[in-house]
XYZ file of C-alpha atoms in Angstrom:
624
model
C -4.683 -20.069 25.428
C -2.895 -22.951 26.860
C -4.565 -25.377 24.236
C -2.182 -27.644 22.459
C -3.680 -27.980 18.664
C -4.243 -24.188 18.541
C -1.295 -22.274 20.981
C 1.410 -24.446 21.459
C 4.882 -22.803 21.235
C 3.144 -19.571 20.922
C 4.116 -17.680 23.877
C 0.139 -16.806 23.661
C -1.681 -15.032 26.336
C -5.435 -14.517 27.606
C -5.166 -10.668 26.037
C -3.714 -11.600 23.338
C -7.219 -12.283 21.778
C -9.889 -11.689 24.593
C -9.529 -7.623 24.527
C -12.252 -4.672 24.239
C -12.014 -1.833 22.417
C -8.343 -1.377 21.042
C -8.319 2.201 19.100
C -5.919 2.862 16.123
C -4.211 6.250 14.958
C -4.151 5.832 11.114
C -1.893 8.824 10.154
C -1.291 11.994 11.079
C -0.198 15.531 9.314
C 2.507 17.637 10.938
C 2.463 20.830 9.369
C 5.192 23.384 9.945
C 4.947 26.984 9.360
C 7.305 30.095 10.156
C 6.261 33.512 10.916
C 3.678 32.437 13.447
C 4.268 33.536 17.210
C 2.741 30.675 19.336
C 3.849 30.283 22.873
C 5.893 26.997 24.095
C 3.322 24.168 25.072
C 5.373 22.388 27.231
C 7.529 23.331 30.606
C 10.370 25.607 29.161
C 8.860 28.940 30.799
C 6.916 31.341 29.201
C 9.373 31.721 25.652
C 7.488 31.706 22.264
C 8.489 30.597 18.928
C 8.119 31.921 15.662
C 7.181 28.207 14.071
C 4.079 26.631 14.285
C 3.607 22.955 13.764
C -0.273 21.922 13.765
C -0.865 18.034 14.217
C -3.474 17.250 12.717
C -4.946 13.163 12.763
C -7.212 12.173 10.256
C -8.791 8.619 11.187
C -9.274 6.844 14.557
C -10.664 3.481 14.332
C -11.416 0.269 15.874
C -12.191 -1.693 12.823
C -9.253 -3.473 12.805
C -7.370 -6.312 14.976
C -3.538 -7.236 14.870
C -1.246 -9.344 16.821
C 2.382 -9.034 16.739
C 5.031 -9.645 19.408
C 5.962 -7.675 22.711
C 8.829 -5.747 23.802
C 11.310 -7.981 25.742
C 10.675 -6.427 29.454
C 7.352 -8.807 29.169
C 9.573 -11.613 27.159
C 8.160 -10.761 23.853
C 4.722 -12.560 24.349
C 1.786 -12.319 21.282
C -0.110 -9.207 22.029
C -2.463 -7.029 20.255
C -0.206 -4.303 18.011
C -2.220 -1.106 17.145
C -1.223 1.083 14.244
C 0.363 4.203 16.249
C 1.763 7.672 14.845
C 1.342 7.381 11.150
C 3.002 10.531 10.415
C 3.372 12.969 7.349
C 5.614 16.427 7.211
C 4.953 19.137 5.155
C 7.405 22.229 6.074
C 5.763 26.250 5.240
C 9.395 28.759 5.359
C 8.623 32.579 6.173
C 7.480 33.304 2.492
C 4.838 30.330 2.085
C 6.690 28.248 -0.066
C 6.229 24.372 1.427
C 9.757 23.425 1.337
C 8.555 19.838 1.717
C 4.639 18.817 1.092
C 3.591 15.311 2.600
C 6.809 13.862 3.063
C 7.163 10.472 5.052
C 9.963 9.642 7.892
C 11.971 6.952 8.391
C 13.660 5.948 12.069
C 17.044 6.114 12.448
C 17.722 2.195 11.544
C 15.639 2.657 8.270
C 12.169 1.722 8.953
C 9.027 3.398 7.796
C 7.609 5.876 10.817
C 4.577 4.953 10.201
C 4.635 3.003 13.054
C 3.313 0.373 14.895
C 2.921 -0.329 18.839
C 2.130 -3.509 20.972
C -0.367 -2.275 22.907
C -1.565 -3.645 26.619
C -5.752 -3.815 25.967
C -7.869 -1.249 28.410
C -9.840 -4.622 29.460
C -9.720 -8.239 29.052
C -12.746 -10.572 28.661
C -12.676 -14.530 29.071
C -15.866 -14.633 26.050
C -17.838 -12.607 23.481
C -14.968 -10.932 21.924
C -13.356 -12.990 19.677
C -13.411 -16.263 18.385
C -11.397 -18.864 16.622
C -11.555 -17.121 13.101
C -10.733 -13.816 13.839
C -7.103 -15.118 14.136
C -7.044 -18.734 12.071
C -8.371 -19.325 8.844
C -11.676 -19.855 8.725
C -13.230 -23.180 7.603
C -15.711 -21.617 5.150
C -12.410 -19.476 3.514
C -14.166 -16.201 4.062
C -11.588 -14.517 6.588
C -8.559 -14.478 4.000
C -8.783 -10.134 4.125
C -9.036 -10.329 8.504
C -6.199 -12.712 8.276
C -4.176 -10.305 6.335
C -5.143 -7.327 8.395
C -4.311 -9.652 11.608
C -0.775 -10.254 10.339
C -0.047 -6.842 9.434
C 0.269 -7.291 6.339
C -2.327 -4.929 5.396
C -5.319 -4.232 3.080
C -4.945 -1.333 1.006
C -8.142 0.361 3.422
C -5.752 2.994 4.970
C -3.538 3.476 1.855
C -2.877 7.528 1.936
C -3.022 9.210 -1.601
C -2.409 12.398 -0.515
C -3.053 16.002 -2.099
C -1.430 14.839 -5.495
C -2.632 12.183 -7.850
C -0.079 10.869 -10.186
C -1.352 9.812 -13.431
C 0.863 8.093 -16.645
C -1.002 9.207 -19.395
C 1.302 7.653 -22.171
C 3.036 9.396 -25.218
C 1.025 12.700 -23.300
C 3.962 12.389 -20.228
C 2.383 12.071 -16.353
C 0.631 14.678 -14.531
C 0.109 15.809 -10.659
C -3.364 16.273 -9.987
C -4.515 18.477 -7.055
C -7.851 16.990 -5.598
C -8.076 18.483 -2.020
C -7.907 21.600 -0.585
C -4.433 22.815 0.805
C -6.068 23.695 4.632
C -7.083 20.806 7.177
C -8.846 19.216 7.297
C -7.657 18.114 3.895
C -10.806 17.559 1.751
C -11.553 15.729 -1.005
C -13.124 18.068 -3.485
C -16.276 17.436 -4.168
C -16.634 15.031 -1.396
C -19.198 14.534 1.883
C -16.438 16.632 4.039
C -15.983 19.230 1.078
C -19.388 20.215 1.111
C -19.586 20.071 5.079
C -15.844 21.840 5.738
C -15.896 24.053 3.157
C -19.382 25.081 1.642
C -18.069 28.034 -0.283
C -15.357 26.352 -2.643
C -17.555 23.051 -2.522
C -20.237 25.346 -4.107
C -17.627 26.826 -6.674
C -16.708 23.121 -7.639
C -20.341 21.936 -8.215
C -20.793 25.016 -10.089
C -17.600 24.352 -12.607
C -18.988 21.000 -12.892
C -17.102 19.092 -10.614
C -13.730 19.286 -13.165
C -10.314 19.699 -10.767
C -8.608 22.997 -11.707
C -4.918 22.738 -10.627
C -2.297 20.162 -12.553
C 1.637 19.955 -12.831
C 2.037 18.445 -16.684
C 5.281 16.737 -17.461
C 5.754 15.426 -21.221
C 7.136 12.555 -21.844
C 9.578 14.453 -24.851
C 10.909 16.766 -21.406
C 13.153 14.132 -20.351
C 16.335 13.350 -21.748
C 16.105 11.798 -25.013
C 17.234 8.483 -25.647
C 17.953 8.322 -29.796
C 15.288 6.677 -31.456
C 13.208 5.811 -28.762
C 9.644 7.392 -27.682
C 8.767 8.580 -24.379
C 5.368 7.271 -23.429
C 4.898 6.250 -19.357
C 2.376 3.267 -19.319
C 3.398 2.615 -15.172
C 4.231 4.459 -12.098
C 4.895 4.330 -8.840
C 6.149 7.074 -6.062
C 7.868 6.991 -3.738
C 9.150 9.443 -0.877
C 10.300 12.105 -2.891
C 10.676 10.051 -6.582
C 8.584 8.847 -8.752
C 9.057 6.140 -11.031
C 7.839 5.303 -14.073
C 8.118 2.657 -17.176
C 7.952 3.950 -20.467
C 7.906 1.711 -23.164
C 10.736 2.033 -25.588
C 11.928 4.583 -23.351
C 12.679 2.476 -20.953
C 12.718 2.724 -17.108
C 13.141 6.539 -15.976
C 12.872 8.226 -12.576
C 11.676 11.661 -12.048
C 12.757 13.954 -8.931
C 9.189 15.333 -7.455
C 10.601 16.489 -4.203
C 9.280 20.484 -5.592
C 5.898 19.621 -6.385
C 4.062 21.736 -4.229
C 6.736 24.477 -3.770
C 5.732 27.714 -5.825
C 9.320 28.608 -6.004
C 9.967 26.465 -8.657
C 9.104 27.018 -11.859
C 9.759 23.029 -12.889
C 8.258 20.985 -10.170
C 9.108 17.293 -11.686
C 12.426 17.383 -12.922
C 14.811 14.174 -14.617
C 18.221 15.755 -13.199
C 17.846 17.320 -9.777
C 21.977 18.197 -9.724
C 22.736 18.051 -13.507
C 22.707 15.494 -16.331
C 26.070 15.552 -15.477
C 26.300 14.478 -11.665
C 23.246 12.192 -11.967
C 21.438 9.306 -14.237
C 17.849 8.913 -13.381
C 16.918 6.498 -16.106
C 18.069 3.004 -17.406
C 17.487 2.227 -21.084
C 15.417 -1.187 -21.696
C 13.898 -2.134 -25.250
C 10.357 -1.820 -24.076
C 9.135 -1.526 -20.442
C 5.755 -2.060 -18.878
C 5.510 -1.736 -16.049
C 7.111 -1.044 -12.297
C 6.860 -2.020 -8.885
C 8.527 -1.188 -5.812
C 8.346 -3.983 -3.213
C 6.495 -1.246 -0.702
C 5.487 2.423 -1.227
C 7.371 2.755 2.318
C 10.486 4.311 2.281
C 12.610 1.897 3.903
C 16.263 1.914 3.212
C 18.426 -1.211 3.878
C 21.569 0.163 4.239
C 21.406 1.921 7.546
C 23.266 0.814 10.518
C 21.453 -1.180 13.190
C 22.464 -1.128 16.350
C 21.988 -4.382 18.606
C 20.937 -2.329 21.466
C 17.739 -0.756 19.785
C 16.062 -4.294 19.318
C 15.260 -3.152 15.672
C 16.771 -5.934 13.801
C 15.557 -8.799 15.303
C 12.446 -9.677 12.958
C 13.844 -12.227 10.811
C 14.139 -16.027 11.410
C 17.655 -16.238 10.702
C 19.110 -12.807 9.704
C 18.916 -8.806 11.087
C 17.973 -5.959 9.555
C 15.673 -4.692 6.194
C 15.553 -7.639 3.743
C 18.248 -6.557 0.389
C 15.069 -7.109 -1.767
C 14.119 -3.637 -0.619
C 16.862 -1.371 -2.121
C 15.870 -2.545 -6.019
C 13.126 -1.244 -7.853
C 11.875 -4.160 -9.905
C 10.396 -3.294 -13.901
C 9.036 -5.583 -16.452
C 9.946 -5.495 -19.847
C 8.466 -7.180 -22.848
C 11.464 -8.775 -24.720
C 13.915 -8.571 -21.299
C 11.158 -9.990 -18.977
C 12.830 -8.740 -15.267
C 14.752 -5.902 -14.299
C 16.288 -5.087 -11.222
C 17.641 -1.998 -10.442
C 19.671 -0.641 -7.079
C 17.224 2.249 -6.284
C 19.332 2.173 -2.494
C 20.840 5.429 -3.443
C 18.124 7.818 -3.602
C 17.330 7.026 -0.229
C 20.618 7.980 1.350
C 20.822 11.655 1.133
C 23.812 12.104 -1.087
C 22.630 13.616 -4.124
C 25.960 12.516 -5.638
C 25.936 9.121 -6.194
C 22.560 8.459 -8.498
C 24.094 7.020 -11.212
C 21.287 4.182 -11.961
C 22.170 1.251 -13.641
C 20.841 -2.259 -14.167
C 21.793 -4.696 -11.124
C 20.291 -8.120 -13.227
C 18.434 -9.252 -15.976
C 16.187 -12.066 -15.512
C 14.582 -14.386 -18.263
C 15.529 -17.396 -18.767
C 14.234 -19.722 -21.793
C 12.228 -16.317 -22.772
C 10.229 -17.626 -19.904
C 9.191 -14.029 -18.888
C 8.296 -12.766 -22.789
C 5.623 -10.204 -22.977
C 5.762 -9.304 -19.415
C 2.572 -7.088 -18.746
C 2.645 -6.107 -15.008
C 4.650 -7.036 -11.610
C 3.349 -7.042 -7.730
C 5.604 -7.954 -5.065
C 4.343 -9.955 -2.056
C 6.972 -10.421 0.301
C 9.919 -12.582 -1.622
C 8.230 -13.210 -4.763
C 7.385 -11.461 -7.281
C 4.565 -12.511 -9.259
C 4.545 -11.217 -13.225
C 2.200 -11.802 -15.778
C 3.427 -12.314 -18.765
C 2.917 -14.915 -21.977
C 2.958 -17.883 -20.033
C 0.256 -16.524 -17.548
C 1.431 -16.035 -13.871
C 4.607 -16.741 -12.900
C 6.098 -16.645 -9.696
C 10.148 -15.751 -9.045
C 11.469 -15.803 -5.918
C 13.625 -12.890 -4.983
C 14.794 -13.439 -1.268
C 18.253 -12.905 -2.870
C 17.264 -10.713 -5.407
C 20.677 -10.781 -7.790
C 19.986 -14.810 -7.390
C 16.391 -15.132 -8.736
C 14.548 -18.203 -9.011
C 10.945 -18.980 -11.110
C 9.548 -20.998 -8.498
C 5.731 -21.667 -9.890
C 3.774 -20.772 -13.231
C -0.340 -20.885 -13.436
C -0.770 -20.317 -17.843
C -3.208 -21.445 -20.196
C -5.584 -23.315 -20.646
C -6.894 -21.257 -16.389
C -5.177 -17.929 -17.507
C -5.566 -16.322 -21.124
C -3.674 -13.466 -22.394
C -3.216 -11.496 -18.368
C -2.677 -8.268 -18.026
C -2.492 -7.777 -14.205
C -2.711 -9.335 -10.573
C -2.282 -8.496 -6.992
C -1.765 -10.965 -4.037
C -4.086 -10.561 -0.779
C -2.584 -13.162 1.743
C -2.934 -16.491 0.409
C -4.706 -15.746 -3.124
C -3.505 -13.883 -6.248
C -6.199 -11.794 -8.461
C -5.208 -12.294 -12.010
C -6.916 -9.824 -14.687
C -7.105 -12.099 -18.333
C -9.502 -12.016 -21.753
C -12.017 -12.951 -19.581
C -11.799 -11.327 -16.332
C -10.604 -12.160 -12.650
C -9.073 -15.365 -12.003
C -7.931 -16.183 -8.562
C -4.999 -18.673 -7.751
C -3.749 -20.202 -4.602
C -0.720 -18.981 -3.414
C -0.613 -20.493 0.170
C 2.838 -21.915 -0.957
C 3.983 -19.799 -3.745
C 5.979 -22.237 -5.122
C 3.148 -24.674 -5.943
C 0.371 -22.236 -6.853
C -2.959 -23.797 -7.700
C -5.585 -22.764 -10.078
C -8.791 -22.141 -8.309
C -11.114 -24.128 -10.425
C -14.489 -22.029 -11.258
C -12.809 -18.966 -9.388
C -13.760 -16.484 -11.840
C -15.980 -13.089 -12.188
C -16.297 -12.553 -15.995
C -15.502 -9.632 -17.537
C -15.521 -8.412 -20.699
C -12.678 -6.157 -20.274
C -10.233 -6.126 -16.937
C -7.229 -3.937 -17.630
C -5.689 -3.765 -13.858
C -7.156 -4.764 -10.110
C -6.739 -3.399 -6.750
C -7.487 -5.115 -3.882
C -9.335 -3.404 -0.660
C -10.517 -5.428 2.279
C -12.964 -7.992 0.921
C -13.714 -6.066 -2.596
C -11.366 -5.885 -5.635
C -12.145 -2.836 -7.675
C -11.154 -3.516 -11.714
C -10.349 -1.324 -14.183
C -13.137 -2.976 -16.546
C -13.064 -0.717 -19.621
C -16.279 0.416 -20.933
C -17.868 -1.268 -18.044
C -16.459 1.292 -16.045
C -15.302 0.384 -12.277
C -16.134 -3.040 -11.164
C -16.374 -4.484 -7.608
C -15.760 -7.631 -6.644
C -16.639 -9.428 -3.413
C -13.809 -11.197 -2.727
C -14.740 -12.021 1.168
C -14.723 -15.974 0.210
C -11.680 -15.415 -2.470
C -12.452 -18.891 -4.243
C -16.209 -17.673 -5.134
C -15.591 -14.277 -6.377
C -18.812 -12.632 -7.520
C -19.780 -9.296 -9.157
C -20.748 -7.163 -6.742
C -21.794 -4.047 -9.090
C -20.300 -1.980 -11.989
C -20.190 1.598 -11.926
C -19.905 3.978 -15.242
C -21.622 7.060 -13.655
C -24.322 7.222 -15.715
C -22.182 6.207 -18.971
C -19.626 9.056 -18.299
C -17.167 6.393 -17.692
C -16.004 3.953 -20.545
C -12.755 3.730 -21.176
C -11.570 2.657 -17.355
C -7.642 1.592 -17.667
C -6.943 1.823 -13.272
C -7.898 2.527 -10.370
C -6.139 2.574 -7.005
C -8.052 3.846 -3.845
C -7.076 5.751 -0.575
C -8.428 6.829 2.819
C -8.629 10.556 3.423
C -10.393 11.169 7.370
C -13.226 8.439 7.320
C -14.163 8.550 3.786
C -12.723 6.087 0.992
C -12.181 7.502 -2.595
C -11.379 5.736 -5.487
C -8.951 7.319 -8.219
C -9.768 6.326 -11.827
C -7.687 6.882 -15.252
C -10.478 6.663 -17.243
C -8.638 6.494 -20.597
C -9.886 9.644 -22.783
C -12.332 11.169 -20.544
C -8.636 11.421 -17.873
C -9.047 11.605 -14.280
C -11.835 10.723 -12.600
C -12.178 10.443 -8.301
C -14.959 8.077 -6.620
C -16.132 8.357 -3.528
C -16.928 5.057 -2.052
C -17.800 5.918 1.591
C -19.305 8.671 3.771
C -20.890 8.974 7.189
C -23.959 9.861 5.509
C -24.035 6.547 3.354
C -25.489 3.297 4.630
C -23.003 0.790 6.043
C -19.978 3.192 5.755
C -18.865 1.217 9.300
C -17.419 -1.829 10.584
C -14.261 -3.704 8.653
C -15.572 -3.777 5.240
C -17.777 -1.053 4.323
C -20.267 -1.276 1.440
C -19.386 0.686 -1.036
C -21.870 3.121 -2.584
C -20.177 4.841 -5.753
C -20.815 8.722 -6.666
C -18.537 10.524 -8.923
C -17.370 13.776 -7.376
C -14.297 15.210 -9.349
C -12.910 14.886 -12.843
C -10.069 16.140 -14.946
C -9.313 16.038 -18.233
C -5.774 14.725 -18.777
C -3.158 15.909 -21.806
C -2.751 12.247 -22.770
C -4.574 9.136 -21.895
C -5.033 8.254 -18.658
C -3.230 4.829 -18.209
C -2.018 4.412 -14.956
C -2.221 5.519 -11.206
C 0.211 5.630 -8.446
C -0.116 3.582 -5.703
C -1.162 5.120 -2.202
C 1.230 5.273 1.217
C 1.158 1.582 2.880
C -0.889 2.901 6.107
C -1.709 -0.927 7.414
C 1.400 -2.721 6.426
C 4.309 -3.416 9.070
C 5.662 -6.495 7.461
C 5.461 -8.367 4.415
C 3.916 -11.644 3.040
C 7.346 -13.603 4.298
C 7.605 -11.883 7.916
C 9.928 -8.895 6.782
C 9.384 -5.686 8.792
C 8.749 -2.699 7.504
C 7.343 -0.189 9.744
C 8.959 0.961 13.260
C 7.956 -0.692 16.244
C 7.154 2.491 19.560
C 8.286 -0.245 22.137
C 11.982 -1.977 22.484
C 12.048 -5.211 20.969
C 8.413 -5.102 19.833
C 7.844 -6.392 16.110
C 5.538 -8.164 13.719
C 5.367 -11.867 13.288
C 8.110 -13.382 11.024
C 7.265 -16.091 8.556
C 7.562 -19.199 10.975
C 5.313 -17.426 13.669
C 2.766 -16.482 10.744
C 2.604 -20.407 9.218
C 1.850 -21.224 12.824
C -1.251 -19.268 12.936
C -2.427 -21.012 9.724
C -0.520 -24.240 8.980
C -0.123 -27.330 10.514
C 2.390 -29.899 9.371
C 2.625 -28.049 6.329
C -0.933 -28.443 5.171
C -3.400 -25.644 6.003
C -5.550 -25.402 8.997
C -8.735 -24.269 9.136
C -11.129 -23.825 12.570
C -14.853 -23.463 12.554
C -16.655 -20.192 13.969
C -17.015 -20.751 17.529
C -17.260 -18.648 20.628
C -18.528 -20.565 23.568
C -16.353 -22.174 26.358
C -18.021 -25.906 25.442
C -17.735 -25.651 21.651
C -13.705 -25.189 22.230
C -12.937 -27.791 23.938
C -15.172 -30.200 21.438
C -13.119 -29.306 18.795
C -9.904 -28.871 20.547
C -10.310 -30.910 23.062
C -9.351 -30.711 26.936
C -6.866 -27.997 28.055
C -3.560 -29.608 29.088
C -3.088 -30.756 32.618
């Protein structure tokens, strides 16, 4: 810890990487229900309530490794962080109508609760536990998803999809799709916990064929009409209690969803919540593709901080949520980038959602045909015409294109996420990966590619991207050394699916599903793990496909909403997200990060090495 090449400056201690078993709470369901008489658990007497509230965890693991910084009574030294309570609320009033299904919380300053603690390690160890890779980049570049996971800035493993799947299904509108039971433990239907939790309705599934039986529909003509313009949603995205959604020449709209499991209303997903009078909840573009919020947290920037909470301390040089948080960001194909101030659905005033555009951004046309957006801390990177390019957004109403990867690497690209310090690009002829160490001089990863015939859209898990590969089906991609890619396996079910358009997976107890829009055939779920399946431990399971549950969608299945962060407590350029449980605790901000990885601005790799006599050969002598 005291070596100069690896720990200077780092306020590093012994624990800080030499620890034993750290365990994680990965989210947690508080579920609230009147009219039931349970006594008081605590030391208030003997008085009972007539409210219930079950907590009820769903994964504990020790798969995972994070540092972060302390609170400030130890001086804010580099400690391990585990993920802490990750919670949900869903709210049951006296005549079973859930109020509120599966709603997140935010702290008081505006962070996500699903929160995040600094944790002091049950035992220490001076060997065996960890070596140089698990927190620097590794020489032979197959770390990049650890290092992710060991900054915090997660891995899509944890990502909670919940009771509802959202699907855009085009000119047919979007659609909530029920795929678990309602009781905890919350199965998947169809899945390894189905069959073991609940053998009756598990049997009545197999027996209907596996096929989902419980959908909200919303068309695309049920919004407000805009004259001459078509509904059809080819992108969404929610979001606390919104959802939002590009649809073509409709443009970008945002639908209230607050209702969706409460039987009390007979329209669950409505476009004015108040009335088309008190509210706008879309903005009119000539032809939108897609839309991305910067995190599926719901943190709002506009909340007070208070200097004596130590919440707002992340950032090198400023306090609080970064701006770049309160816009939604859409793509359009003729307007390239739109911004707009999404701030105001987070505030509680029900008043004052009147959406408008905040920018348009596309200069020279430079942004024409604009296909799909991901943001990674402050940039955004789009593909579009030109291929990838890169715009930095740390002040959003000021953006700059900072880097461009196009033809003759990239052809025709459709989509692309960013996993630490590589992009994922879907084109004509499959994944392409591109270095984004420094975003603003990306570099084409020459011979980085797993062909494809078709690659529509790519989500990145751990050390596997999963594409949406058409008639192929689902494809997996080992992405552990990110500059070799390789197919890993396709997956059609036995030819049922061929017309694969997304997929986006999520974590329910300790199983991991993956949700398909398989074009015509709709809905399709996946699941990937189970602790009946080979390898289901350790970081990176493998992942052994079997469909479980289908449904058959009113329009094309297109798109899928993107899971609850679960793993994420700050962003690609150091900007918190989730709450910290100890004063002054936090994640790493961007210089503290580069330090882990960089030196003297070029990037820094260690070997894999473990014993006391192999350090100091490659680091040399501790200091005196």
């Amino acid at each position: 810890a005291e070596n100069e090449l690896a720990h200077s400056n780092s306020s590093m201690t012994c624990y800080s990487c030499h620890t034993s078993w750290l365990p994680s709470c990965f989210g947690c369901h508080l579920k609230m229900q009147a009219n039931q008489q349970r006594p008081m658990l605590h030391n208030e007497g003997e008085q009972e309530l007539r409210n219930w509230t079950s907590y009820n965890f769903q994964t504990l693991r020790d798969d995972v490794f994070m540092l972060g910084r302390d609170g400030s009574v130890t001086g804010r030294r580099i400690a391990p962080v585990r993920s802490a309570c990750a919670v949900l609320v869903s709210s049951q009033n006296a005549n079973r109508e859930w109020i509120y299904s599966q709603q997140q919380t935010v702290s008081a300053e505006g962070y996500s609760g699903q929160a995040f603690s600094s944790c002091f390690p049950h035992t220490v160890r001076g060997r065996e536990t960890k070596g140089c890779t698990d927190c620097h980049v590794s020489r032979n570049n197959d770390n990049n998803a650890l290092m992710a996971q060991l900054l915090m800035q997660g891995t899509n493993f944890y990502n909670f999809i919940g009771r509802y799947v959202w699907v855009g299904e085009g000119k047919g509108g979007l659609e909530a799709i029920v795929a678990t039971e309602r009781d905890e433990p919350q199965a998947v239907k169809g899945s390894y916990l189905h069959q073991l939790a609940y053998p009756d309705e598990y049997k009545k599934h197999q027996e209907a064929g596996g096929v989902l039986n419980e959908a909200y529909h919303h068309a695309a003509s049920d919004a407000i009409p805009l004259p001459g313009r078509n509904e059809e949603v080819l992108s969404l995205q929610v979001r606390g209690e919104y959802l939002y959604t590009a649809n073509g020449a409709g443009g970008f709209r945002v639908y209230d969803v607050a209702n969706i499991d409460q039987k009390a209303f007979s329209e669950r997903v409505i476009t004015a919540p108040v009335s088309p009078l008190g509210q706008r909840f879309y903005v009119k573009t000539r032809y939108a593709t897609a839309v991305a919020s910067p995190s599926t947290l719901a943190v709002d920037p506009t909340r007070r901080h208070l200097p004596e909470n130590e919440e707002a301390n992340n950032r090198d040089d400023k306090q609080g949520i970064h701006p770049l948080y309160a816009y939604i960001y859409v793509t359009d194909k003729y307007e390239g980038l739109i911004l707009v101030l999404a701030a105001t659905l987070l505030d509680g005033n029900p008043t004052n959602n009147f959406l408008k555009r905040a920018l348009t951004f596309n200069p020279n046309g430079m942004l024409n045909g604009a296909t799909n957006i991901t943001i990674a801390g402050t940039h955004a990177y789009i593909t579009c015409d030109r291929g990838l390019v890169i715009v930095n957004i740390d002040d959003p109403l000021k953006p700059r294109i900072v880097g461009e990867v196009g033809p003759p690497f990239i052809k025709n690209p459709r989509a692309v996420q960013v996993q630490f310090r590589y992009a994922f690009v879907c084109d004509a002829e499959g994944v392409k990966v591109v270095d984004v160490t420094r975003p603003e001089n990306p570099k084409a990863v020459s011979g980085a590619i797993a062909p494809l015939a078709e690659a529509n859209n790519i989500y990145l898990v751990r050390t596997h991207a999963y594409v949406a590969a058409g008639k192929q089906g689902l494809a997996i991609i080992d992405i552990e050394q990110p500059e070799k890619p390789r197919l890993y396996q396709t997956y059609n079910a036995g030819g049922a699916m061929n017309d694969v358009r997304d997929v986006k997976l999520g974590m329910t107890n300790v199983s991991l599903f993956a949700y398909v829009a398989d074009g015509k055939n709709g809905l399709r779920v996946v699941q990937l793990t189970s602790p009946d399946t080979p390898g289901s431990g350790g970081f990176s399971p493998t992942p052994v496909p079997r469909l479980i549950a289908s449904y058959h969608t009113h329009g094309p299945a297109l798109a899928i909403s993107e899971g609850l962060d679960r793993d994420r407590a700050v962003d690609e350029s150091g900007n918190q997200l989730a709450v910290f449980g100890r004063r002054g605790a936090r994640p790493m901000n961007l210089s503290e990060m580069l330090r882990m990885y960089m030196r003297n601005g070029e990037l820094f790799g260690v070997p894999e090495i473990k014993r006391d006599k192999d350090v100091v050969e490659f680091f040399g002598p501790p200091r005196k």
